C-alpha positions as semicolon CSV with decimal commas, in nm:
position;residue;x (nm);y (nm);z (nm)
1;M;2,335;-1,276;2,674
2;S;2,108;-1,459;2,431
3;I;2,185;-1,822;2,354
4;L;2,092;-1,733;1,996
5;I;2,376;-1,486;1,952
6;C;2,636;-1,670;2,162
7;N;2,589;-2,020;2,030
8;L;2,458;-1,983;1,677
9;W;2,758;-2,150;1,517
10;K;2,849;-2,381;1,806
11;I;2,549;-2,611;1,838
12;P;2,507;-2,871;1,564
13;M;2,162;-2,867;1,409
14;T;1,954;-3,181;1,422
15;R;1,641;-3,277;1,232
16;E;1,587;-3,602;1,420
17;H;1,266;-3,491;1,598
18;V;1,128;-3,201;1,389
19;S;1,244;-3,162;1,030
20;H;1,192;-2,924;0,740
21;Q;0,912;-3,154;0,624
22;D;0,740;-3,131;0,962
23;I;0,745;-2,751;0,946
24;A;0,617;-2,764;0,587
25;R;0,331;-2,993;0,690
26;F;0,239;-2,763;0,978
27;A;0,234;-2,471;0,736
28;Q;-0,001;-2,651;0,499
29;E;-0,236;-2,757;0,778
30;R;-0,233;-2,449;1,004
31;V;-0,068;-2,148;0,839
32;N;-0,141;-2,123;0,467
33;L;-0,462;-2,011;0,306
34;P;-0,602;-2,334;0,152
35;K;-0,553;-2,352;-0,223
36;E;-0,924;-2,385;-0,297
37;K;-1,000;-2,075;-0,088
38;A;-0,717;-1,880;-0,255
39;N;-0,855;-1,977;-0,596
40;E;-1,202;-1,865;-0,490
41;F;-1,068;-1,529;-0,374
42;R;-0,868;-1,479;-0,694
43;A;-1,169;-1,568;-0,908
44;Q;-1,376;-1,311;-0,719
45;A;-1,116;-1,041;-0,782
46;K;-1,096;-1,142;-1,149
47;R;-1,473;-1,109;-1,188
48;L;-1,452;-0,755;-1,053
49;R;-1,161;-0,670;-1,282
50;D;-1,336;-0,822;-1,585
51;R;-1,650;-0,616;-1,516
52;L;-1,445;-0,298;-1,513
53;E;-1,263;-0,393;-1,834
54;N;-1,596;-0,461;-2,006
55;Y;-1,723;-0,121;-1,895
56;L;-1,400;0,047;-2,012
57;S;-1,436;-0,109;-2,357
58;E;-1,763;0,084;-2,394
59;H;-1,656;0,394;-2,197
60;P;-1,286;0,454;-2,275
61;D;-1,292;0,797;-2,110
62;F;-1,404;0,656;-1,774
63;T;-1,172;0,771;-1,493
64;L;-1,119;0,422;-1,347
65;K;-0,845;0,280;-1,568
66;K;-0,719;-0,047;-1,427
67;M;-0,769;-0,298;-1,147
68;M;-0,520;-0,554;-1,021
69;L;-0,505;-0,801;-0,736
70;A;-0,289;-0,670;-0,451
71;G;-0,170;-0,766;-0,105
72;S;-0,071;-1,106;0,030
73;L;-0,306;-1,298;-0,202
74;A;-0,129;-1,156;-0,506
75;K;0,213;-1,237;-0,359
76;G;0,117;-1,589;-0,252
77;T;0,181;-1,524;0,119
78;A;-0,177;-1,514;0,248
79;L;-0,250;-1,676;0,583
80;R;-0,540;-1,906;0,662
81;S;-0,697;-1,618;0,857
82;L;-0,742;-1,405;0,541
83;N;-1,105;-1,301;0,507
84;D;-1,107;-1,031;0,241
85;I;-0,927;-0,936;-0,080
86;D;-0,722;-0,627;-0,169
87;V;-0,754;-0,486;-0,521
88;A;-0,573;-0,175;-0,646
89;C;-0,776;0,059;-0,865
90;Y;-0,604;0,323;-1,079
91;I;-0,794;0,653;-1,106
92;S;-0,698;0,911;-1,369
93;G;-0,820;1,262;-1,430
94;A;-0,737;1,603;-1,291
95;D;-1,076;1,621;-1,119
96;A;-1,003;1,326;-0,888
97;P;-1,007;1,469;-0,533
98;R;-0,695;1,477;-0,315
99;D;-0,887;1,481;0,011
100;V;-0,895;1,119;0,129
101;N;-1,256;1,108;0,250
102;T;-1,378;1,275;-0,067
103;L;-1,166;1,041;-0,277
104;M;-1,330;0,737;-0,119
105;E;-1,675;0,874;-0,196
106;Y;-1,560;0,955;-0,549
107;L;-1,433;0,600;-0,603
108;A;-1,749;0,446;-0,456
109;E;-1,968;0,653;-0,688
110;R;-1,774;0,541;-0,995
111;L;-1,767;0,177;-0,890
112;R;-2,147;0,188;-0,860
113;K;-2,162;0,334;-1,211
114;A;-1,927;0,069;-1,352
115;F;-2,114;-0,212;-1,173
116;P;-2,483;-0,118;-1,209
117;N;-2,600;-0,462;-1,098
118;F;-2,466;-0,395;-0,747
119;S;-2,700;-0,229;-0,501
120;P;-2,562;0,089;-0,336
121;D;-2,512;-0,086;-0,003
122;Q;-2,277;-0,338;-0,169
123;V;-2,028;-0,059;-0,243
124;Q;-1,930;0,119;0,079
125;P;-1,652;0,376;0,128
126;K;-1,428;0,311;0,428
127;T;-1,136;0,504;0,577
128;F;-0,871;0,413;0,318
129;C;-1,059;0,189;0,072
130;V;-1,400;0,110;-0,074
131;T;-1,541;-0,230;0,020
132;V;-1,734;-0,419;-0,247
133;S;-1,945;-0,702;-0,102
134;F;-2,052;-1,000;-0,312
135;R;-2,380;-1,135;-0,182
136;G;-2,354;-1,473;-0,349
137;S;-2,019;-1,570;-0,201
138;G;-2,022;-1,346;0,104
139;L;-1,670;-1,226;0,018
140;D;-1,556;-0,866;0,053
141;V;-1,312;-0,693;-0,181
142;D;-1,128;-0,387;-0,049
143;V;-1,067;-0,157;-0,345
144;V;-0,768;0,069;-0,277
145;P;-0,745;0,385;-0,493
146;I;-0,428;0,491;-0,673
147;L;-0,418;0,835;-0,834
148;Y;-0,272;0,782;-1,179
149;D;-0,134;1,042;-1,421
150;G;-0,071;0,810;-1,716
151;N;0,276;0,685;-1,625
152;P;0,351;0,401;-1,873
153;N;0,508;0,189;-1,596
154;W;0,200;0,229;-1,372
155;Y;0,350;0,446;-1,102
156;G;0,079;0,623;-0,905
157;N;-0,006;0,772;-0,566
158;L;-0,152;0,531;-0,313
159;V;-0,335;0,635;0,003
160;S;-0,113;0,501;0,281
161;Q;-0,301;0,294;0,538
162;D;-0,042;0,402;0,796
163;N;-0,143;0,767;0,807
164;G;-0,365;0,853;0,510
165;S;-0,094;1,039;0,319
166;F;-0,036;0,991;-0,054
167;L;0,256;0,767;-0,137
168;M;0,413;0,697;-0,477
169;T;0,405;0,326;-0,553
170;N;0,410;0,074;-0,835
171;F;0,225;-0,253;-0,788
172;P;0,357;-0,426;-1,105
173;Y;0,715;-0,350;-0,996
174;H;0,644;-0,474;-0,642
175;F;0,523;-0,807;-0,780
176;E;0,820;-0,825;-1,019
177;F;1,055;-0,753;-0,727
178;I;0,909;-1,035;-0,516
179;G;0,903;-1,265;-0,819
180;K;1,279;-1,225;-0,863
181;R;1,339;-1,330;-0,501
182;K;1,113;-1,632;-0,542
183;Q;1,326;-1,784;-0,816
184;P;1,403;-2,064;-0,877
185;R;1,156;-2,218;-0,624
186;P;0,868;-1,976;-0,565
187;E;0,706;-2,180;-0,289
188;L;1,007;-2,145;-0,056
189;F;1,008;-1,766;-0,027
190;S;0,629;-1,751;0,006
191;Q;0,630;-2,019;0,274
192;V;0,902;-1,866;0,490
193;V;0,725;-1,528;0,471
194;G;0,401;-1,700;0,571
195;L;0,561;-1,873;0,870
196;I;0,712;-1,546;0,995
197;K;0,382;-1,365;0,945
198;F;0,210;-1,640;1,145
199;W;0,464;-1,588;1,426
200;A;0,414;-1,209;1,411
201;A;0,036;-1,252;1,431
202;R;0,083;-1,460;1,748
203;M;0,302;-1,186;1,897
204;K;0,038;-0,925;1,816
205;A;-0,239;-1,138;1,968
206;A;-0,038;-1,161;2,290
207;N;0,052;-0,790;2,291
208;E;-0,173;-0,547;2,108
209;G;0,112;-0,294;2,097
210;F;0,332;-0,529;1,892
211;R;0,377;-0,419;1,530
212;F;0,560;-0,592;1,246
213;K;0,383;-0,545;0,915
214;S;0,400;-0,800;0,637
215;F;0,575;-0,573;0,388
216;M;0,865;-0,525;0,630
217;I;0,894;-0,901;0,678
218;E;0,900;-0,955;0,301
219;L;1,169;-0,693;0,247
220;I;1,395;-0,816;0,527
221;L;1,373;-1,171;0,394
222;A;1,438;-1,045;0,039
223;H;1,745;-0,863;0,174
224;L;1,874;-1,184;0,332
225;C;1,808;-1,381;0,013
226;D;2,005;-1,122;-0,184
227;R;2,292;-1,188;0,058
228;G;2,284;-1,560;-0,011
229;L;2,035;-1,707;0,235
230;S;1,899;-2,043;0,119
231;L;1,535;-2,111;0,205
232;A;1,553;-2,483;0,131
233;D;1,554;-2,571;0,503
234;Y;1,276;-2,395;0,695
235;P;1,422;-2,430;1,048
236;E;1,756;-2,288;0,936
237;A;1,594;-2,009;0,732
238;L;1,374;-1,906;1,025
239;Q;1,666;-1,912;1,265
240;H;1,871;-1,699;1,022
241;F;1,588;-1,442;0,998
242;F;1,553;-1,406;1,375
243;T;1,932;-1,400;1,420
244;Y;1,954;-1,111;1,173
245;L;1,696;-0,911;1,371
246;A;1,881;-0,983;1,695
247;K;2,230;-0,906;1,566
248;T;2,135;-0,581;1,388
249;D;1,885;-0,462;1,652
250;L;1,691;-0,329;1,349
251;K;1,954;-0,057;1,300
252;E;2,085;-0,170;0,960
253;K;1,941;0,014;0,661
254;V;1,773;-0,226;0,419
255;L;1,755;-0,106;0,059
256;F;1,747;-0,243;-0,294
257;T;1,870;-0,116;-0,629
258;D;1,631;-0,289;-0,868
259;Y;1,458;0,034;-0,970
260;Y;1,681;0,319;-0,845
261;P;2,047;0,375;-0,747
262;A;2,142;0,354;-0,379
263;S;2,266;0,713;-0,393
264;T;1,907;0,840;-0,422
265;V;1,799;0,692;-0,087
266;E;1,756;0,953;0,187
267;N;1,917;0,937;0,531
268;F;1,608;0,893;0,745
269;N;1,627;0,997;1,109
270;T;1,475;0,675;1,241
271;R;1,610;0,360;1,402
272;V;1,439;0,129;1,153
273;Q;1,506;0,206;0,787
274;I;1,355;-0,043;0,544
275;I;1,326;0,128;0,207
276;D;1,052;0,062;-0,047
277;P;1,217;-0,107;-0,348
278;V;1,013;0,106;-0,593
279;N;1,034;0,443;-0,411
280;A;1,367;0,561;-0,268
281;S;1,188;0,829;-0,063
282;N;0,965;0,586;0,123
283;N;1,090;0,431;0,445
284;V;0,818;0,171;0,495
285;S;0,907;0,153;0,865
286;Q;0,908;0,529;0,927
287;L;0,632;0,515;1,189
288;Y;0,806;0,247;1,397
289;T;0,926;0,395;1,726
290;D;1,219;0,275;1,935
291;S;0,961;0,098;2,150
292;N;0,815;-0,082;1,848
293;A;1,161;-0,182;1,727
294;S;1,269;-0,302;2,071
295;A;0,958;-0,520;2,094
296;I;1,048;-0,685;1,761
297;Y;1,409;-0,729;1,879
298;E;1,305;-0,894;2,206
299;A;1,050;-1,119;2,033
300;A;1,311;-1,219;1,774
301;L;1,558;-1,306;2,050
302;D;1,299;-1,529;2,215
303;A;1,203;-1,697;1,887
304;G;1,564;-1,750;1,786
305;D;1,655;-1,896;2,123
306;A;1,355;-2,130;2,106
307;I;1,457;-2,255;1,761
308;D;1,817;-2,291;1,875
309;A;1,699;-2,500;2,170
310;A;1,466;-2,704;1,949
311;L;1,748;-2,790;1,712
312;S;1,959;-2,931;1,994
313;A;1,684;-3,085;2,214
314;P;1,745;-3,454;2,300
315;T;1,380;-3,569;2,282
316;K;1,080;-3,524;2,054
317;Q;0,871;-3,388;2,343
318;E;1,126;-3,122;2,427
319;T;1,177;-3,031;2,062
320;V;0,803;-2,978;2,009
321;Y;0,788;-2,775;2,332
322;Y;1,041;-2,526;2,195
323;W;0,877;-2,504;1,852
324;Q;0,549;-2,426;2,028
325;K;0,719;-2,120;2,174
326;V;0,742;-1,997;1,816
327;F;0,420;-2,125;1,660
328;G;0,190;-2,190;1,955
329;A;0,013;-2,498;2,087
330;S;-0,126;-2,592;1,745
331;F;0,223;-2,707;1,646
332;Q;0,248;-3,080;1,724
333;G;0,556;-3,174;1,526
């Protein structure tokens, strides 16, 4: 049986060799998107949004209604490896196509009209988004369409990147939801999410079949925070996260009642049930098979055991060795 589960409350934690501050320094140097790069990305997205708003001021009946920064950059959890930007674009009008391929062409055509200074090859439809390339900076912006029927709270139908289906969502509410969990120290939630995402990326690099998407990580951590988890100590917070995955075997339903009552959540016939906080009908983990879930469980056991061993290791060398099992050879303590 796993050391993690057996000995979680028996082994005293030590910070003698690797502390919270050491993990925080590693995150700044190896995990996080540098602040100057994040600011550059945000400025690029803002320029795109401002261009659309200027066009809308002269063409109020234009079907593109709103743009907003989306994804990890908007939530403050972007990794150093980030190389493009996600922007949500709300499209209104009964004539907007429901076929995904046609919708991407439709969005590309209207972006070219709204941004006449862009050459056609700078606005290219892809499978689930339209990529806008900025020649000056070399940055790409992935514009994700949301079909919008005028809902005052900005609910709309997003094209799911999982399977291409339409999915009701609300980006402002998603950001508000995360913002509540970030209080009173926003950097702590963002940093723990970033560290877990970094670990998950390592697992995926080692096994291309490994899946653990960022949104699921955010929601599980939010669930733990709602149950009282403090994020003020990174080693303890990480160990708690992996212990939760190991103890529940990803069989505990995770849901929130910020925007709907619990009674409206369906009983999904899947092992992993992590429910979208803005859509009670959306199990964000619905495509995760037993094999996918078991891979996360086993990886969480290994990570939790490594942290447990690191926190009780007698030497700095041994402590760093165990942390490298979680974060890789770039971690030097």
